[in-house]
Short mmCIF file of C-alpha atoms and ligand atoms in Angstrom, two decimals:
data_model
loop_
_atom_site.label_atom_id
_atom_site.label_comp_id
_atom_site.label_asym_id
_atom_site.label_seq_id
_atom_site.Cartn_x
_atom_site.Cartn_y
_atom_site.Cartn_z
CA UNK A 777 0.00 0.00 0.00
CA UNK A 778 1.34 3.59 -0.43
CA UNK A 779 1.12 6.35 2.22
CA UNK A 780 -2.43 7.50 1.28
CA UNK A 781 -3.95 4.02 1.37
CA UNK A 782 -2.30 3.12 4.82
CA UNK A 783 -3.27 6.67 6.17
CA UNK A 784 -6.72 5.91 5.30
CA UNK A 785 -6.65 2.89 6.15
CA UNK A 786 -5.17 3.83 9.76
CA UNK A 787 -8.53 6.43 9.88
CA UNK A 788 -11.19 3.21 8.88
CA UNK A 789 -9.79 0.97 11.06
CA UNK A 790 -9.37 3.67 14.33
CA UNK A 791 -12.89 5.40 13.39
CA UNK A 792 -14.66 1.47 13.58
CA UNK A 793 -12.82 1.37 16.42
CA UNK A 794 -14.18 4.25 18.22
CA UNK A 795 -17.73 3.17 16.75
CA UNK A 796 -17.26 0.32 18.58
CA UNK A 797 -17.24 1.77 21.90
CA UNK A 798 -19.99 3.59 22.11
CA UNK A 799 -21.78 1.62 23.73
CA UNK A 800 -20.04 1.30 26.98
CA UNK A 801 -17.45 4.43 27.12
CA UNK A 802 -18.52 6.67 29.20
CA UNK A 803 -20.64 9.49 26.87
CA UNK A 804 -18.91 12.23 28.80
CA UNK A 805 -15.24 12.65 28.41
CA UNK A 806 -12.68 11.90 30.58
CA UNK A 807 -9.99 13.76 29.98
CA UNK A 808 -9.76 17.81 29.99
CA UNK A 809 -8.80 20.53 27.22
CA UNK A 810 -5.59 20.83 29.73
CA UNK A 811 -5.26 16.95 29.27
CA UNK A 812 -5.44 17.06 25.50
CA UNK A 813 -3.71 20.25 25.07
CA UNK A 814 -0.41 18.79 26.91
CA UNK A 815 -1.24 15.49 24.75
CA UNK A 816 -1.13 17.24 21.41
CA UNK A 817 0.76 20.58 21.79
CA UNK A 818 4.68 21.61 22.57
CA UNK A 819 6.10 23.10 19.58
CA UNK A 820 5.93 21.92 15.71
CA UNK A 821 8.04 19.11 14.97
CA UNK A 822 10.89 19.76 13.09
CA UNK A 823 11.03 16.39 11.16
CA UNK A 824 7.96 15.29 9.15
CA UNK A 825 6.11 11.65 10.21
CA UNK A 826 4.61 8.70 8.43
CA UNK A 827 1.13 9.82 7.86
CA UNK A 828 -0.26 6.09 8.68
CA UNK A 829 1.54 7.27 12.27
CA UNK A 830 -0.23 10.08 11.98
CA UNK A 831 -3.82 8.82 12.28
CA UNK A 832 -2.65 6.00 14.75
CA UNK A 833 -1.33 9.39 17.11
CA UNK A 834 -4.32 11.14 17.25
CA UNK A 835 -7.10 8.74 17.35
CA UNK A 836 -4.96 6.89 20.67
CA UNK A 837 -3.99 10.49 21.93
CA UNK A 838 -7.34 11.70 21.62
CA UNK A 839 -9.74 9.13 23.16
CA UNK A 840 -10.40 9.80 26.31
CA UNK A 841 -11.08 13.71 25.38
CA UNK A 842 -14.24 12.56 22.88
CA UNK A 843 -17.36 12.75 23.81
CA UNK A 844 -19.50 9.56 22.45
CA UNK A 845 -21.89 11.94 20.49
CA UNK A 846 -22.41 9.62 17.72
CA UNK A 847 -23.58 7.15 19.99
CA UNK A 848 -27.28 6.78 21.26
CA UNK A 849 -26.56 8.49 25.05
CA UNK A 850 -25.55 11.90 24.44
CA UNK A 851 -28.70 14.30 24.86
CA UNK A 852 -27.21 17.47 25.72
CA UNK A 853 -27.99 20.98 23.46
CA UNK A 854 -29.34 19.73 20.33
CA UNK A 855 -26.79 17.40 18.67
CA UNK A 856 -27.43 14.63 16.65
CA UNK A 857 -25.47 11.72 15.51
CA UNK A 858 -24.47 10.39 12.05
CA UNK A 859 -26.07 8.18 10.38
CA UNK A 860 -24.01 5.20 8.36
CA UNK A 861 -24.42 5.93 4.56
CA UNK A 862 -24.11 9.84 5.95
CA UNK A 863 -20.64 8.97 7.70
CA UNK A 864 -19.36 6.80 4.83
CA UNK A 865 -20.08 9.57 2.32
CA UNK A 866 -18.35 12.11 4.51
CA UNK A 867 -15.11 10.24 3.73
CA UNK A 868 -16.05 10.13 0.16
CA UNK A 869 -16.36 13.88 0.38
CA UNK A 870 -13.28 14.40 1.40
CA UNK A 871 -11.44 12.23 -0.62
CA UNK A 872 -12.27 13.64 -3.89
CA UNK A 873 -12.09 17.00 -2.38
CA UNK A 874 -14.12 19.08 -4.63
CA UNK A 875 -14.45 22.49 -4.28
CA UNK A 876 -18.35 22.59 -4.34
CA UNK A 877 -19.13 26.51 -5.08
CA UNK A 878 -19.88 25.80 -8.82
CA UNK A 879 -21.51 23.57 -11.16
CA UNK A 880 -19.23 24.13 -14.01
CA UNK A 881 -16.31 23.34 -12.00
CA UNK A 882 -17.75 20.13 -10.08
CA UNK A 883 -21.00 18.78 -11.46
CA UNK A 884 -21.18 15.46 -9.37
CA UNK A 885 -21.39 17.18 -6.03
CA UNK A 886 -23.31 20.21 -6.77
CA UNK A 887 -26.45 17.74 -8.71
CA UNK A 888 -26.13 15.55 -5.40
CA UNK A 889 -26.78 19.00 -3.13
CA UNK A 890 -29.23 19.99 -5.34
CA UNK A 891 -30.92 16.75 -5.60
CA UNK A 892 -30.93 16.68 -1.68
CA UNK A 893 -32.02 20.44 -1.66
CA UNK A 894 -35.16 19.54 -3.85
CA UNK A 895 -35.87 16.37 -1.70
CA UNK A 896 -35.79 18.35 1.26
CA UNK A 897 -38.27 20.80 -0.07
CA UNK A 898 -40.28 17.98 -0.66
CA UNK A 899 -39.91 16.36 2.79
CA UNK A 900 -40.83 19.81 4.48
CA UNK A 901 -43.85 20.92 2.31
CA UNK A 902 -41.72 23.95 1.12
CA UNK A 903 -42.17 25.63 -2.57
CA UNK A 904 -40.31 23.22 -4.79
CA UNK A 905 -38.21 26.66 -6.46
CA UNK A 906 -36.73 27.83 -3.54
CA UNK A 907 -33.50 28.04 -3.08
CA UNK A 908 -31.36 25.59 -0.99
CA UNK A 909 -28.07 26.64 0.15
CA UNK A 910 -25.94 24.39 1.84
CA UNK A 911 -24.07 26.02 4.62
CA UNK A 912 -22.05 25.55 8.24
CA UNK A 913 -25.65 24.97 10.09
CA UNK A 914 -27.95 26.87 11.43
CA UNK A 915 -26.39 29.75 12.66
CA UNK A 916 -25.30 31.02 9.00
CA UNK A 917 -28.45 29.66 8.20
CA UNK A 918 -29.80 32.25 9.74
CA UNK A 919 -27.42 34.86 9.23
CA UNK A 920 -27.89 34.10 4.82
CA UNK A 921 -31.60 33.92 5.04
CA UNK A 922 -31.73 37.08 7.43
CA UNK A 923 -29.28 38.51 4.88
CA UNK A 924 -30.86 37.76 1.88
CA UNK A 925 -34.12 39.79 3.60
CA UNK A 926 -31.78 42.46 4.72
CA UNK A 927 -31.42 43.16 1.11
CA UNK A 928 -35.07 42.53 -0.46
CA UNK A 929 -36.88 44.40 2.46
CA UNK A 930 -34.26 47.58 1.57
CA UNK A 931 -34.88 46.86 -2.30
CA UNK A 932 -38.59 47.07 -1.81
CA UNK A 933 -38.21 50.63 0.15
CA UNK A 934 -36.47 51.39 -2.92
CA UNK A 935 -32.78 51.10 -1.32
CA UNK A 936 -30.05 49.54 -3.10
CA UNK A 937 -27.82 48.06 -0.30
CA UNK A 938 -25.33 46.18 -2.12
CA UNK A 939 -24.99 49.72 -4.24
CA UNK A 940 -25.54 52.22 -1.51
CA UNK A 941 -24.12 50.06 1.80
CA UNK A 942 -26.36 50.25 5.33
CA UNK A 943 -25.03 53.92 6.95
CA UNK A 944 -27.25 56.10 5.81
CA UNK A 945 -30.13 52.85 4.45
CA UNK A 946 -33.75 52.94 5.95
CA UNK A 947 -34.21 52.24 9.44
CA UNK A 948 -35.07 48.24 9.00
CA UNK A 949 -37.44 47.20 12.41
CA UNK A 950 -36.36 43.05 13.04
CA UNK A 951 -38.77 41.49 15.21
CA UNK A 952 -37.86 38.53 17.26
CA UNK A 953 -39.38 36.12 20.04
CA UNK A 954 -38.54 36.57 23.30
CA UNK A 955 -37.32 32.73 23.55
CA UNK A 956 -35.50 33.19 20.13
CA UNK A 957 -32.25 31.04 19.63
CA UNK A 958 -29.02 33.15 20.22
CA UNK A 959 -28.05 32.86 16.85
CA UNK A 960 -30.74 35.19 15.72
CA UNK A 961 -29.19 37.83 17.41
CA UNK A 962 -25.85 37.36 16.43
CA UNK A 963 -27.00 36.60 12.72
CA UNK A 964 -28.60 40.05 13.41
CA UNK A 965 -25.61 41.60 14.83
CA UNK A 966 -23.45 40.90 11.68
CA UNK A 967 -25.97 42.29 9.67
CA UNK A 968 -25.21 45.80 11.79
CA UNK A 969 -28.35 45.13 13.84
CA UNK A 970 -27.44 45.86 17.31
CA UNK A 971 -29.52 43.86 20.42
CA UNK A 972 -30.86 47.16 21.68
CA UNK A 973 -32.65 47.57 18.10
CA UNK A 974 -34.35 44.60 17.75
CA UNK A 975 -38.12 44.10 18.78
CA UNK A 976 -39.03 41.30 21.04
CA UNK A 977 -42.12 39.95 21.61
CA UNK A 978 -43.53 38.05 24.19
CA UNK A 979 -44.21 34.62 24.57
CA UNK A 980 -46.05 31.98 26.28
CA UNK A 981 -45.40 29.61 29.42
CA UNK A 982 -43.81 26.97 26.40
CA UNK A 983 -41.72 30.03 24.52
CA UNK A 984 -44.35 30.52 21.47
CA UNK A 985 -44.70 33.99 20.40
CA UNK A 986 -48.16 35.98 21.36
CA UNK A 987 -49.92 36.55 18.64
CA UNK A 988 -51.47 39.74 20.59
CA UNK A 989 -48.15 40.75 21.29
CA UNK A 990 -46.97 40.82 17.83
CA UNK A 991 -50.12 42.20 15.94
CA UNK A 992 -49.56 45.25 18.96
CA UNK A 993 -45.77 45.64 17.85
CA UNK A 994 -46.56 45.32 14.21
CA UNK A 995 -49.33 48.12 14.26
CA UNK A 996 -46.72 50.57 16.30
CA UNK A 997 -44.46 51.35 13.59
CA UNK A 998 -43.63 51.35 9.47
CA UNK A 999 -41.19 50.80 6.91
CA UNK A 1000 -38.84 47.95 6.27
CA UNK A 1001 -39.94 44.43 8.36
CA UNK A 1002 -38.04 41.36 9.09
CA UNK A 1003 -40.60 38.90 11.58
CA UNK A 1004 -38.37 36.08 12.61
CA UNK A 1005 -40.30 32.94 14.26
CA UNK A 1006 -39.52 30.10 15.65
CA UNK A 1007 -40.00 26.04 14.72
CA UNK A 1008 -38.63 24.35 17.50
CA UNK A 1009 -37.72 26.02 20.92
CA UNK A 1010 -34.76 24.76 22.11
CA UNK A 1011 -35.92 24.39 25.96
CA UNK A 1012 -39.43 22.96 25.08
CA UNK A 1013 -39.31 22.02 21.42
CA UNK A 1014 -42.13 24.34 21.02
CA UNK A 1015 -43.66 25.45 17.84
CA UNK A 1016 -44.91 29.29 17.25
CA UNK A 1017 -48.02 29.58 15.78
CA UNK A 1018 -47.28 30.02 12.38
CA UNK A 1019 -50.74 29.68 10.96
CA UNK A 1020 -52.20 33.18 12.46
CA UNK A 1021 -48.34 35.12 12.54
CA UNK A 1022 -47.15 34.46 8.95
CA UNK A 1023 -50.47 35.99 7.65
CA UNK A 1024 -50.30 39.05 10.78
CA UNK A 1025 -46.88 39.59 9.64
CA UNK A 1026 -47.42 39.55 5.92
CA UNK A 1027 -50.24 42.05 5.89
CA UNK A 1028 -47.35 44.30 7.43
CA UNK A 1029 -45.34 43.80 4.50
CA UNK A 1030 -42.78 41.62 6.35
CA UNK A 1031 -40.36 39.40 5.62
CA UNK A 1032 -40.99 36.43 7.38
CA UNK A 1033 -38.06 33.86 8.53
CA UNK A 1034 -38.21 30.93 10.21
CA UNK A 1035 -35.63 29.20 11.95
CA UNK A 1036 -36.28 25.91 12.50
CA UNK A 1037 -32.70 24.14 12.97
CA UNK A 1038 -34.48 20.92 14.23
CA UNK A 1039 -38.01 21.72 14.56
CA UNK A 1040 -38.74 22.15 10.38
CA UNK A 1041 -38.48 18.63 10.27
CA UNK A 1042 -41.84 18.10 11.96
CA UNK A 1043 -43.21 18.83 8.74
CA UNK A 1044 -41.57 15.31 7.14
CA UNK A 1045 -43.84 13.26 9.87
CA UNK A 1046 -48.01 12.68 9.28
CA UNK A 1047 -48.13 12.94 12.71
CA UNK A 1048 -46.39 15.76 13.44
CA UNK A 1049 -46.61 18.29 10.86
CA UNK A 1050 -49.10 20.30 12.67
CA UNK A 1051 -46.93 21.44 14.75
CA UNK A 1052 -45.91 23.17 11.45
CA UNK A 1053 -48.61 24.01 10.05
CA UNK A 1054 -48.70 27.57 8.39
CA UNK A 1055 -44.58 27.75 7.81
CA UNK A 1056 -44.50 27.32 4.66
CA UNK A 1057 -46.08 30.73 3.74
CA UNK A 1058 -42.97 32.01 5.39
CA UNK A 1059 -40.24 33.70 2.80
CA UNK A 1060 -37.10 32.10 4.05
CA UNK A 1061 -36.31 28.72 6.38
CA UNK A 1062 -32.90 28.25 8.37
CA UNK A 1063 -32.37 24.26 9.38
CA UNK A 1064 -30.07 21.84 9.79
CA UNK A 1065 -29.05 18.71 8.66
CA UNK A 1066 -26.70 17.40 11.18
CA UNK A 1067 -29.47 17.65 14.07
CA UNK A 1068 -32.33 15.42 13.40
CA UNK A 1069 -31.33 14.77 9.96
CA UNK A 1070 -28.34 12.61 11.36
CA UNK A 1071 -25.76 13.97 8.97
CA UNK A 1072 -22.39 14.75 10.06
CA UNK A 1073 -20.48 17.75 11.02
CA UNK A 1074 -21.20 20.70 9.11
CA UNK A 1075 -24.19 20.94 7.44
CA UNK A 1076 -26.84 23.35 7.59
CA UNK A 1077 -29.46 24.97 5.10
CA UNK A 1078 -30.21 28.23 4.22
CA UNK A 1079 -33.88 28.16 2.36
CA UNK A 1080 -35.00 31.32 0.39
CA UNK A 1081 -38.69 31.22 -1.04
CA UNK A 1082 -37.23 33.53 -4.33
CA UNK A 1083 -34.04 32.47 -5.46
CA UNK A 1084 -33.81 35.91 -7.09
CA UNK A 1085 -33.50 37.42 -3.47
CA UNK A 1086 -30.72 35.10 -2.25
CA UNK A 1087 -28.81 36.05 -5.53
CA UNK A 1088 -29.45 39.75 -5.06
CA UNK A 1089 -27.95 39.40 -1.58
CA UNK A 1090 -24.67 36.78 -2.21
CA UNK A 1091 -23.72 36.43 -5.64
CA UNK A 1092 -20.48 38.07 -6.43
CA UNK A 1093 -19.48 40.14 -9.61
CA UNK A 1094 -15.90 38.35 -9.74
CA UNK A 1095 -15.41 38.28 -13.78
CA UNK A 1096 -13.14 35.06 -13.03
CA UNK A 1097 -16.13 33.50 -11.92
CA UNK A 1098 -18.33 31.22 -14.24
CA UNK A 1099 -21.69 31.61 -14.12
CA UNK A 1100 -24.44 28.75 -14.81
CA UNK A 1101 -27.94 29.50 -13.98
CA UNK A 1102 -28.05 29.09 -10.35
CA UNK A 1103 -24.70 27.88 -8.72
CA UNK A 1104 -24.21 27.17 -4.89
CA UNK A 1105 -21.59 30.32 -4.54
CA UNK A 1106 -24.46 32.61 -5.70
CA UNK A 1107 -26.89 31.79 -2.45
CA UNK A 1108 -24.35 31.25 0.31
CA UNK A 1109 -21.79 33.75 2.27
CA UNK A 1110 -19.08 31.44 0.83
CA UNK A 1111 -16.57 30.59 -2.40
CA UNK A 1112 -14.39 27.69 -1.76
CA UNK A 1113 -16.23 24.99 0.33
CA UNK A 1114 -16.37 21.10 0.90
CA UNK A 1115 -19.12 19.51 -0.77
CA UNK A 1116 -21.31 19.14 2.82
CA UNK A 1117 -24.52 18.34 1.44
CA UNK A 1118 -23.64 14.96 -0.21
CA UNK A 1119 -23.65 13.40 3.32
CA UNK A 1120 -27.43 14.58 3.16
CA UNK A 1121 -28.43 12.96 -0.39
CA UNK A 1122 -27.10 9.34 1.55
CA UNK A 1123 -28.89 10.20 4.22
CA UNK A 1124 -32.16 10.72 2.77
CA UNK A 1125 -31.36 8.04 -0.34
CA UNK A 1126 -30.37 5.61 2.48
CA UNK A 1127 -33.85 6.34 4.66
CA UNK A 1128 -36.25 7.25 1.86
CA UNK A 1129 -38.66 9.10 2.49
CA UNK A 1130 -40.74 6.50 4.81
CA UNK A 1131 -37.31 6.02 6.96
CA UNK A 1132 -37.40 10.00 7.65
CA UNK A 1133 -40.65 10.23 8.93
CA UNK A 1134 -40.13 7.15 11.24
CA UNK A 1135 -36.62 8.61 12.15
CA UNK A 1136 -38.82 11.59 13.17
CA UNK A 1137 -41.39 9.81 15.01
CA UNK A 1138 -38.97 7.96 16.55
CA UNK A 1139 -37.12 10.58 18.25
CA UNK A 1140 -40.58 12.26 19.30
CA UNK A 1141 -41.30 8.48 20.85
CA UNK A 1142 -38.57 8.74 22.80
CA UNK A 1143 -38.79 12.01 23.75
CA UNK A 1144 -42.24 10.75 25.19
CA UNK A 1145 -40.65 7.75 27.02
CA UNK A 1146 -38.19 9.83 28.23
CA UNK A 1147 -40.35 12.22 30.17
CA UNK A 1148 -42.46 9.85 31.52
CA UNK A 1149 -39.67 7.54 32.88
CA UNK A 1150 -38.52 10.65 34.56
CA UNK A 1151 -42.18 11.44 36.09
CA UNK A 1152 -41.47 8.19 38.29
CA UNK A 1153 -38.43 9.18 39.77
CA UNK A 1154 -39.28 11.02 43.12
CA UNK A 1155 -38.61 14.75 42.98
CA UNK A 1156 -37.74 14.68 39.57
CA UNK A 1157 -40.55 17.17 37.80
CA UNK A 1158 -40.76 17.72 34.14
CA UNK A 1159 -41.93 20.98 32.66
CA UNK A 1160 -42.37 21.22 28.88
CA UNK A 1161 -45.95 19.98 26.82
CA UNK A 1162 -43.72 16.88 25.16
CA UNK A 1163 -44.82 18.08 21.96
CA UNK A 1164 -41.59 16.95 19.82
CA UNK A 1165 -38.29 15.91 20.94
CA UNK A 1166 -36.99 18.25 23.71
CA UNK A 1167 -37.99 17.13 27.65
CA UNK A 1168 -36.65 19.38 30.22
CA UNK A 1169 -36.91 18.64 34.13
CA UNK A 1170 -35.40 19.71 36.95
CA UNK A 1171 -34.97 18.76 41.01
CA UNK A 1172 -37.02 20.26 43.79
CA UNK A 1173 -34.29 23.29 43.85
CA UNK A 1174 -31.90 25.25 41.64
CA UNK A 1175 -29.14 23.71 43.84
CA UNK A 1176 -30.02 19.94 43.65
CA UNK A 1177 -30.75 20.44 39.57
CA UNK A 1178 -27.30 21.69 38.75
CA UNK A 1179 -26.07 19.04 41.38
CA UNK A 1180 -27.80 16.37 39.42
CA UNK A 1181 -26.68 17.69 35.79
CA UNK A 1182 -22.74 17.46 37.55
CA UNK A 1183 -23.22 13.88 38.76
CA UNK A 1184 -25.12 12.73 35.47
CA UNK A 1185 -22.33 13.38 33.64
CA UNK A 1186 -19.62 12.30 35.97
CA UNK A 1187 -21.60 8.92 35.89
CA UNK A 1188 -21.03 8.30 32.51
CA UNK A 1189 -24.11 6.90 30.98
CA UNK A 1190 -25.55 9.91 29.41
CA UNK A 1191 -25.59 13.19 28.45
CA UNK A 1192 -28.17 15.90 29.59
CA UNK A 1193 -27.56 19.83 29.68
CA UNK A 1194 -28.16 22.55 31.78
CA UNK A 1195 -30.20 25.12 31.20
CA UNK A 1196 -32.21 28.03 32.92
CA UNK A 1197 -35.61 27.83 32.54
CA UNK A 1198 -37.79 31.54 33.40
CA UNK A 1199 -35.04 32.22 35.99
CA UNK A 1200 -34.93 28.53 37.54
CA UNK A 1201 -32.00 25.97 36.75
CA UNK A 1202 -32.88 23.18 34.49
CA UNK A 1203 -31.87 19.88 32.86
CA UNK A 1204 -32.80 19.26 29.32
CA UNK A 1205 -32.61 16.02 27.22
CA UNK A 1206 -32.71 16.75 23.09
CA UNK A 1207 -33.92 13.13 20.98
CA UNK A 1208 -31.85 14.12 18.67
CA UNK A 1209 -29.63 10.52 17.65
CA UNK A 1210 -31.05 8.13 14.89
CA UNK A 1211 -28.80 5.54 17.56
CA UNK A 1212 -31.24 6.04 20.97
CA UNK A 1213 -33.39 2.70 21.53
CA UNK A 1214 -35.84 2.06 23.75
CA UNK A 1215 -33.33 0.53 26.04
CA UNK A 1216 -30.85 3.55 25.87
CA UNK A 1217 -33.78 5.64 27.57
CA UNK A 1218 -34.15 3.22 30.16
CA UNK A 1219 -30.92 2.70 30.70
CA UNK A 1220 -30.56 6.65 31.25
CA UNK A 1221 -33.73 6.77 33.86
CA UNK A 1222 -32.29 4.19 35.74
CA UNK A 1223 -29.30 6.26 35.88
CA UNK A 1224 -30.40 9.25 36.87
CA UNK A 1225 -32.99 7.45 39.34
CA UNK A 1226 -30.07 5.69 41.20
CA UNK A 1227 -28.40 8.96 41.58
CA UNK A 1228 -31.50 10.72 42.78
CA UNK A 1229 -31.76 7.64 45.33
CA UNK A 1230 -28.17 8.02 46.50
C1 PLP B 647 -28.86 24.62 16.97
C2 PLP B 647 -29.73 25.76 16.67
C3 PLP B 647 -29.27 26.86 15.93
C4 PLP B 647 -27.83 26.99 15.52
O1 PLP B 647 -27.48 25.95 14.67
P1 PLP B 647 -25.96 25.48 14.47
O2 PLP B 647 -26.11 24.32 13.56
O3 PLP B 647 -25.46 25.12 15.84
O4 PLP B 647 -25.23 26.62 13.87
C5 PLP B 647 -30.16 27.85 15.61
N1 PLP B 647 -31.45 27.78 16.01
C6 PLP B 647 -31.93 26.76 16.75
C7 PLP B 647 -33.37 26.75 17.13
C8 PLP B 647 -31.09 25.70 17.10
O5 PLP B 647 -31.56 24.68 17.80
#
């Protein structure tokens, strides 16, 4: 074999490997960023290595500093795993190594992203000509689709901002939830919308936006509107109601966004697409892939209802640059990138489009048997409506609920998160992993239940 093929066959064998472990390592790792930093840093080498030695180094050096995400424990933020035909065409991403940006330059790649795109659309009940952009995840998800408005809202006040630049542009009013995702505001904040600027609504005992609230804010004011909502609150995994605010917003003359990093998928389940009801009237749709879509690391989509308005916000005017129709460099922030959405056609090739609703209804199910098992243990109280695939509970005080989050962890057999909850500390389990089975979860609430005992 030469170098590459025993370097890559170093990374097959280590990744099974570490595959293989999942099941029993603890999820939480063991060793610190001090640990790994003294493992791996010191200066640069001076003399080169075998590359084979290479992958050996790491994945031994690194072990007990990963965290068994891919495995069917790990519940914390809102993380999923990666499913098998996703993982294997990762590699096969990387290995040919083309630079995605352009359809001239790598047809193979960009028909598979746009192949996925359109699937996608399908799967979520979104207008079939939109534009998909495959980017980092959600948070330049955001940021492209909040960009992309940026520019049409201006346009349609009769503002030319790639022309004429923001300083002296109409005042543009953003209105937000109050239990928005962070990311809004920072996409917001490198758009040069400061926090103090934005408008934030109310919301309800489950984070949903007040309809009352908004139609209130909308009526106090004029000009240029972005409405963002909300498919999926992080805490609760609650759903605004996008049937009655798409239409209140539109009759403003707003742009309406949706980010819905995990929560758009509702819309792929029979079930559960109520929850969703309404979104698609919406102008533009952040999600991701690699939460509930089980892809790997980094793959997100930026979803524009007029393609015409992503390509008056990103494409460039580089005369070096080949234009086709509608290439992936014309509705993204970026030029040069790996081909991330390929993972996503082998995901949803590999589960068709009956395996993504049941992966959907799945991790609702267990979301379900999650809370309840946690309703037995003594002291243990959840709070959220269970609606999709977030549970969050806490002990009877702030104390003894960051207590228990410490020990869960230091345990070892799963993942939860902390989080603060209308001014109370909480824990809060995401079903985010294609991997969790029914006797993961009870594995987990016997867990936790032992340490509530002790
Ligand atoms: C995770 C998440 C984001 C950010 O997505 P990344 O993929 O982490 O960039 C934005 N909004 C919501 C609701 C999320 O859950």
């Amino acid at each position: 074999m030469d170098d590459r093929e025993r370097a890559l066959d170093a990374a097959h064998r280590r990744a099974t490997e570490f595959l293989g472990t999942l099941d029993d390592r603890p999820v939480w790792p063991r060793a610190s960023l001090d640990d790994m930093m003294s493992v791996f840093g010191g200066p640069l080498p001076d003399e080169g290595a075998d590359p084979a030695e290479v992958i050996h180094g790491i994945a031994s050096q690194a072990d007990p500093g990963l965290v068994a995400i891919p495995g069917g424990r790990f519940f914390g933020f809102v993380i999923g795993a990666t499913h098998p035909a996703a993982l294997a065409a990762d590699w096969l991403v990387s290995a040919w190594d083309q630079n995605s940006g352009s359809s001239v330059l790598t047809p193979a790649t960009v028909a598979l992203e746009r192949v996925a795109g359109q699937w996608m659309l399908d799967l979520l009940g979104l207008p079939p000509t939109a534009s998909v952009g495959f980017v980092t995840g959600g948070q330049i998800a955001n940021f492209t689709c909040l960009g992309a408005a940026r520019t049409a809202v201006l346009a349609r006040a009769g503002w030319d901002l790639a022309e004429r630049g923001m300083r002296d542009a109409p005042r543009v009013r953003v209105v937000v939830g109050a239990d928005r995702h962070a990311s809004v505001d920072r996409a917001a904040r490198f758009l040069g919308f400061g926090r103090a600027e934005l408008v934030i609504i109310d919301s309800d005992d489950q984070g949903r936006m007040r309809p009352d609230a908004l139609a209130a804010a909308l009526a106090d004011g004029t000009g240029p509107l972005i409405v963002c909502l909300q498919a999926g609150e992080v805490h609760t995994g609650a759903f605004d109601d996008f049937r009655t605010l798409v239409p209140l917003a539109h009759e403003h003359d707003a742009w309406v966004h949706v980010d819905g990093a995990f929560g758009l998928w509702a819309a792929a389940s029979g079930s559960l697409s109520r929850l969703t009801a309404g979104m698609e009237a919406a102008d533009s749709w952040a999600t991701d892939a690699h939460k509930t879509l089980n892809v790997p690391y980094d793959c997100g989509m930026a979803i524009v209802r007029d393609p015409a308005d992503s390509i008056a916000a990103f494409r460039t005017g580089g005369d070096y640059l080949v234009y086709s129709g509608l290439d992936p460099w014309d509705v993204t922030p970026e030029l040069s990138r790996r081909a991330r959405g390929v993972p996503a056609w082998a995901a949803l090739r590999s589960l068709g489009r009956s395996g993504v609703e049941s992966l959907i209804d799945r991790l609702h199910a267990n979301a379900v048997a999650m809370a309840s098992g946690l309703s037995t243990i003594a002291g243990i109280e959840v709070l959220n409506d269970v609606d999709y695939t977030q549970v969050m509970f806490r002990a009877a005080t702030d104390e003894a609920t960051r207590a228990l989050g410490a020990e869960i962890l230091e345990e070892g057999t799963a993942v939860v998160t902390g989080a603060e909850w209308r001014g109370r500390a909480a824990l809060r389990c995401s079903m985010s992993s294609w991997a969790t089975t029914p006797g993961d979860i009870e594995r987990t609430i016997a867990a936790i239940r032992g340490l509530v005992a002790a």
